[in-house]
Amino acid sequence: MLRQPDQQRQAFGILVSQYSEQLYWQIRRIVLNHDDADDVMQNTFLKAWNNLDSFRSDSKLSTWLYRIAINESLDFIRRQKKHPEMSTDDDLRGVANTLMADRYFDGNEAEALLQAAIAQLPDVQRMVFNMRYYDDMKYSEISRLLNTSEGALKASYHIAVKKISQYFHQHD
């Protein structure tokens, strides 16, 4: 249906409603803020709509959407790093405070601390950790999304878990 011009809008609407929640949470775990996640998700679907003709059916539609969402999220993070509003130390401490103040955040202080620990991870480790921990994705699926080997992903996840554990020990 996505390839048929007369049904494309309707099919895309179904696609948006089917994947919105999953993509939102994937994006939210990367950018952390609700409003930023909404903006990135909107950009994701806009980019998907504009590139429907370039979608190759050799991968799943969900994989293609996740890849766009991840790339848009990383682009957003890179833009934020170019225009920092606060120092890195303040930023890491501020993640927990920002989350607790966010009216859309429904976690407790431990979850906010976990998010602060995750925020201090390098981009790839953060994504791998989020996909394994929150989305329970298999390494083979993450490998397809990030175009990297399963061995490298396992190493990234192991290192991320170690860093998060150290972060919790430092903030007891």
mmCIF file of C-alpha atoms in Angstrom:
data_model
loop_
_atom_site.group_PDB
_atom_site.id
_atom_site.type_symbol
_atom_site.label_atom_id
_atom_site.label_comp_id
_atom_site.label_asym_id
_atom_site.label_seq_id
_atom_site.Cartn_x
_atom_site.Cartn_y
_atom_site.Cartn_z
ATOM 1 C CA MET A 1 0.000 0.000 0.000
ATOM 2 C CA LEU A 2 2.885 2.418 0.690
ATOM 3 C CA ARG A 3 4.001 2.155 -2.923
ATOM 4 C CA GLN A 4 0.552 2.840 -4.385
ATOM 5 C CA PRO A 5 0.087 6.615 -4.796
ATOM 6 C CA ASP A 6 -3.685 6.542 -4.263
ATOM 7 C CA GLN A 7 -3.325 4.698 -0.925
ATOM 8 C CA GLN A 8 -0.012 6.132 0.277
ATOM 9 C CA ARG A 9 -1.399 8.713 2.733
ATOM 10 C CA GLN A 10 -3.754 6.223 4.355
ATOM 11 C CA ALA A 11 -1.041 3.569 4.587
ATOM 12 C CA PHE A 12 1.397 6.061 6.085
ATOM 13 C CA GLY A 13 -1.214 7.087 8.656
ATOM 14 C CA ILE A 14 -1.523 3.446 9.692
ATOM 15 C CA LEU A 15 2.276 3.198 9.864
ATOM 16 C CA VAL A 16 2.451 6.285 12.109
ATOM 17 C CA SER A 17 -0.196 4.986 14.502
ATOM 18 C CA GLN A 18 1.397 1.523 14.585
ATOM 19 C CA TYR A 19 4.963 2.694 15.367
ATOM 20 C CA SER A 20 4.517 6.029 17.172
ATOM 21 C CA GLU A 21 4.694 4.743 20.730
ATOM 22 C CA GLN A 22 7.659 2.408 20.147
ATOM 23 C CA LEU A 23 9.615 5.079 18.315
ATOM 24 C CA TYR A 24 8.734 7.726 20.877
ATOM 25 C CA TRP A 25 10.221 5.710 23.725
ATOM 26 C CA GLN A 26 13.296 4.773 21.709
ATOM 27 C CA ILE A 27 13.873 8.446 20.930
ATOM 28 C CA ARG A 28 12.982 9.591 24.455
ATOM 29 C CA ARG A 29 15.619 7.327 25.981
ATOM 30 C CA ILE A 30 18.220 9.011 23.790
ATOM 31 C CA VAL A 31 17.166 12.669 24.019
ATOM 32 C CA LEU A 32 15.513 12.367 27.490
ATOM 33 C CA ASN A 33 13.130 15.333 27.247
ATOM 34 C CA HIS A 34 9.487 14.844 26.187
ATOM 35 C CA ASP A 35 9.269 17.926 23.973
ATOM 36 C CA ASP A 36 12.592 17.121 22.295
ATOM 37 C CA ALA A 37 11.455 13.530 21.739
ATOM 38 C CA ASP A 38 8.247 14.772 20.120
ATOM 39 C CA ASP A 39 10.256 17.035 17.802
ATOM 40 C CA VAL A 40 12.671 14.240 16.866
ATOM 41 C CA MET A 41 9.784 11.832 16.281
ATOM 42 C CA GLN A 42 8.086 14.348 14.010
ATOM 43 C CA ASN A 43 11.350 14.735 12.074
ATOM 44 C CA THR A 44 11.630 10.949 11.877
ATOM 45 C CA PHE A 45 8.214 10.524 10.304
ATOM 46 C CA LEU A 46 8.775 13.512 8.016
ATOM 47 C CA LYS A 47 12.032 12.010 6.797
ATOM 48 C CA ALA A 48 10.350 8.610 6.339
ATOM 49 C CA TRP A 49 7.510 10.201 4.332
ATOM 50 C CA ASN A 50 9.942 12.139 2.136
ATOM 51 C CA ASN A 51 12.031 9.023 1.505
ATOM 52 C CA LEU A 52 9.345 6.399 0.955
ATOM 53 C CA ASP A 53 10.584 5.895 -2.599
ATOM 54 C CA SER A 54 14.077 5.030 -1.326
ATOM 55 C CA PHE A 55 12.817 2.334 1.075
ATOM 56 C CA ARG A 56 14.183 -0.995 -0.102
ATOM 57 C CA SER A 57 12.059 -3.962 0.808
ATOM 58 C CA ASP A 58 15.151 -6.011 1.689
ATOM 59 C CA SER A 59 14.803 -4.860 5.315
ATOM 60 C CA LYS A 60 11.739 -4.672 7.533
ATOM 61 C CA LEU A 61 9.842 -1.415 7.623
ATOM 62 C CA SER A 62 10.280 -1.277 11.408
ATOM 63 C CA THR A 63 14.062 -1.601 11.035
ATOM 64 C CA TRP A 64 14.087 1.236 8.516
ATOM 65 C CA LEU A 65 12.015 3.467 10.822
ATOM 66 C CA TYR A 66 14.172 2.651 13.857
ATOM 67 C CA ARG A 67 17.301 3.495 11.881
ATOM 68 C CA ILE A 68 15.843 6.873 10.864
ATOM 69 C CA ALA A 69 14.771 7.543 14.473
ATOM 70 C CA ILE A 70 18.204 6.660 15.845
ATOM 71 C CA ASN A 71 19.968 8.828 13.279
ATOM 72 C CA GLU A 72 17.614 11.747 13.947
ATOM 73 C CA SER A 73 18.152 11.325 17.705
ATOM 74 C CA LEU A 74 21.925 11.282 17.307
ATOM 75 C CA ASP A 75 21.781 14.355 15.063
ATOM 76 C CA PHE A 76 19.730 16.116 17.724
ATOM 77 C CA ILE A 77 22.273 15.182 20.443
ATOM 78 C CA ARG A 78 25.154 16.391 18.262
ATOM 79 C CA ARG A 79 23.420 19.723 17.684
ATOM 80 C CA GLN A 80 22.837 20.045 21.441
ATOM 81 C CA LYS A 81 26.518 19.391 22.145
ATOM 82 C CA LYS A 82 27.510 22.165 19.719
ATOM 83 C CA HIS A 83 25.348 24.613 21.660
ATOM 84 C CA PRO A 84 25.701 23.548 25.295
ATOM 85 C CA GLU A 85 23.526 25.443 27.720
ATOM 86 C CA MET A 86 25.456 24.171 30.735
ATOM 87 C CA SER A 87 28.745 22.462 31.534
ATOM 88 C CA THR A 88 29.154 18.712 31.244
ATOM 89 C CA ASP A 89 29.249 18.241 35.030
ATOM 90 C CA ASP A 90 26.119 20.336 35.446
ATOM 91 C CA ASP A 91 24.537 18.476 32.553
ATOM 92 C CA LEU A 92 25.045 15.037 34.122
ATOM 93 C CA ARG A 93 23.773 16.193 37.523
ATOM 94 C CA GLY A 94 20.967 18.066 35.838
ATOM 95 C CA VAL A 95 19.612 15.035 33.983
ATOM 96 C CA ALA A 96 18.033 13.619 37.121
ATOM 97 C CA ASN A 97 16.675 17.023 38.157
ATOM 98 C CA THR A 98 15.342 17.712 34.660
ATOM 99 C CA LEU A 99 13.602 14.352 34.531
ATOM 100 C CA MET A 100 12.048 14.752 37.964
ATOM 101 C CA ALA A 101 10.701 18.171 36.914
ATOM 102 C CA ASP A 102 9.332 16.854 33.591
ATOM 103 C CA ARG A 103 5.572 16.421 33.952
ATOM 104 C CA TYR A 104 5.711 13.485 31.531
ATOM 105 C CA PHE A 105 8.326 11.585 33.567
ATOM 106 C CA ASP A 106 6.597 8.991 35.718
ATOM 107 C CA GLY A 107 9.662 7.389 37.312
ATOM 108 C CA ASN A 108 11.091 7.753 40.779
ATOM 109 C CA GLU A 109 14.478 9.021 41.973
ATOM 110 C CA ALA A 110 16.151 5.668 41.260
ATOM 111 C CA GLU A 111 14.921 5.790 37.654
ATOM 112 C CA ALA A 112 16.126 9.387 37.367
ATOM 113 C CA LEU A 113 19.535 8.321 38.699
ATOM 114 C CA LEU A 114 19.604 5.451 36.184
ATOM 115 C CA GLN A 115 18.808 7.920 33.398
ATOM 116 C CA ALA A 116 21.599 10.205 34.602
ATOM 117 C CA ALA A 117 23.990 7.228 34.546
ATOM 118 C CA ILE A 118 22.850 6.303 31.044
ATOM 119 C CA ALA A 119 23.210 9.926 29.899
ATOM 120 C CA GLN A 120 26.917 9.890 30.754
ATOM 121 C CA LEU A 121 27.544 6.977 28.385
ATOM 122 C CA PRO A 122 28.947 7.560 24.895
ATOM 123 C CA ASP A 123 26.210 7.599 22.229
ATOM 124 C CA VAL A 124 26.694 4.044 20.943
ATOM 125 C CA GLN A 125 26.900 2.489 24.415
ATOM 126 C CA ARG A 126 23.790 4.422 25.455
ATOM 127 C CA MET A 127 21.832 3.211 22.426
ATOM 128 C CA VAL A 128 22.950 -0.397 22.818
ATOM 129 C CA PHE A 129 22.119 -0.366 26.528
ATOM 130 C CA ASN A 130 18.679 1.157 25.903
ATOM 131 C CA MET A 131 17.834 -1.308 23.149
ATOM 132 C CA ARG A 132 18.869 -4.320 25.229
ATOM 133 C CA TYR A 133 17.624 -3.179 28.638
ATOM 134 C CA TYR A 134 14.394 -1.390 27.768
ATOM 135 C CA ASP A 135 13.405 -2.885 24.408
ATOM 136 C CA ASP A 136 14.834 -6.363 25.042
ATOM 137 C CA MET A 137 16.181 -6.402 21.484
ATOM 138 C CA LYS A 138 18.388 -9.229 20.340
ATOM 139 C CA TYR A 139 21.944 -8.411 19.374
ATOM 140 C CA SER A 140 21.207 -9.567 15.814
ATOM 141 C CA GLU A 141 18.442 -6.964 15.499
ATOM 142 C CA ILE A 142 20.577 -4.193 17.011
ATOM 143 C CA SER A 143 23.359 -5.230 14.643
ATOM 144 C CA ARG A 144 21.083 -4.633 11.654
ATOM 145 C CA LEU A 145 19.972 -1.257 13.023
ATOM 146 C CA LEU A 146 23.435 0.054 13.814
ATOM 147 C CA ASN A 147 25.362 -1.743 11.048
ATOM 148 C CA THR A 148 27.918 -3.244 13.413
ATOM 149 C CA SER A 149 28.942 -6.697 14.582
ATOM 150 C CA GLU A 150 27.196 -8.539 17.385
ATOM 151 C CA GLY A 151 30.545 -8.957 19.168
ATOM 152 C CA ALA A 152 31.088 -5.195 19.232
ATOM 153 C CA LEU A 153 27.547 -4.714 20.543
ATOM 154 C CA LYS A 154 28.040 -7.251 23.326
ATOM 155 C CA ALA A 155 31.245 -5.490 24.341
ATOM 156 C CA SER A 156 29.485 -2.090 24.288
ATOM 157 C CA TYR A 157 26.649 -3.414 26.429
ATOM 158 C CA HIS A 158 29.040 -5.001 28.937
ATOM 159 C CA ILE A 159 31.059 -1.777 29.241
ATOM 160 C CA ALA A 160 27.849 0.281 29.577
ATOM 161 C CA VAL A 161 26.576 -1.927 32.413
ATOM 162 C CA LYS A 162 29.929 -1.568 34.177
ATOM 163 C CA LYS A 163 29.887 2.221 33.861
ATOM 164 C CA ILE A 164 26.299 2.427 35.094
ATOM 165 C CA SER A 165 27.166 0.247 38.070
ATOM 166 C CA GLN A 166 30.137 2.480 38.886
ATOM 167 C CA TYR A 167 27.929 5.549 38.588
ATOM 168 C CA PHE A 168 25.481 4.086 41.121
ATOM 169 C CA HIS A 169 28.305 3.239 43.532
ATOM 170 C CA GLN A 170 29.620 6.808 43.304
ATOM 171 C CA HIS A 171 26.170 8.254 44.004
ATOM 172 C CA ASP A 172 25.058 6.086 46.939
#
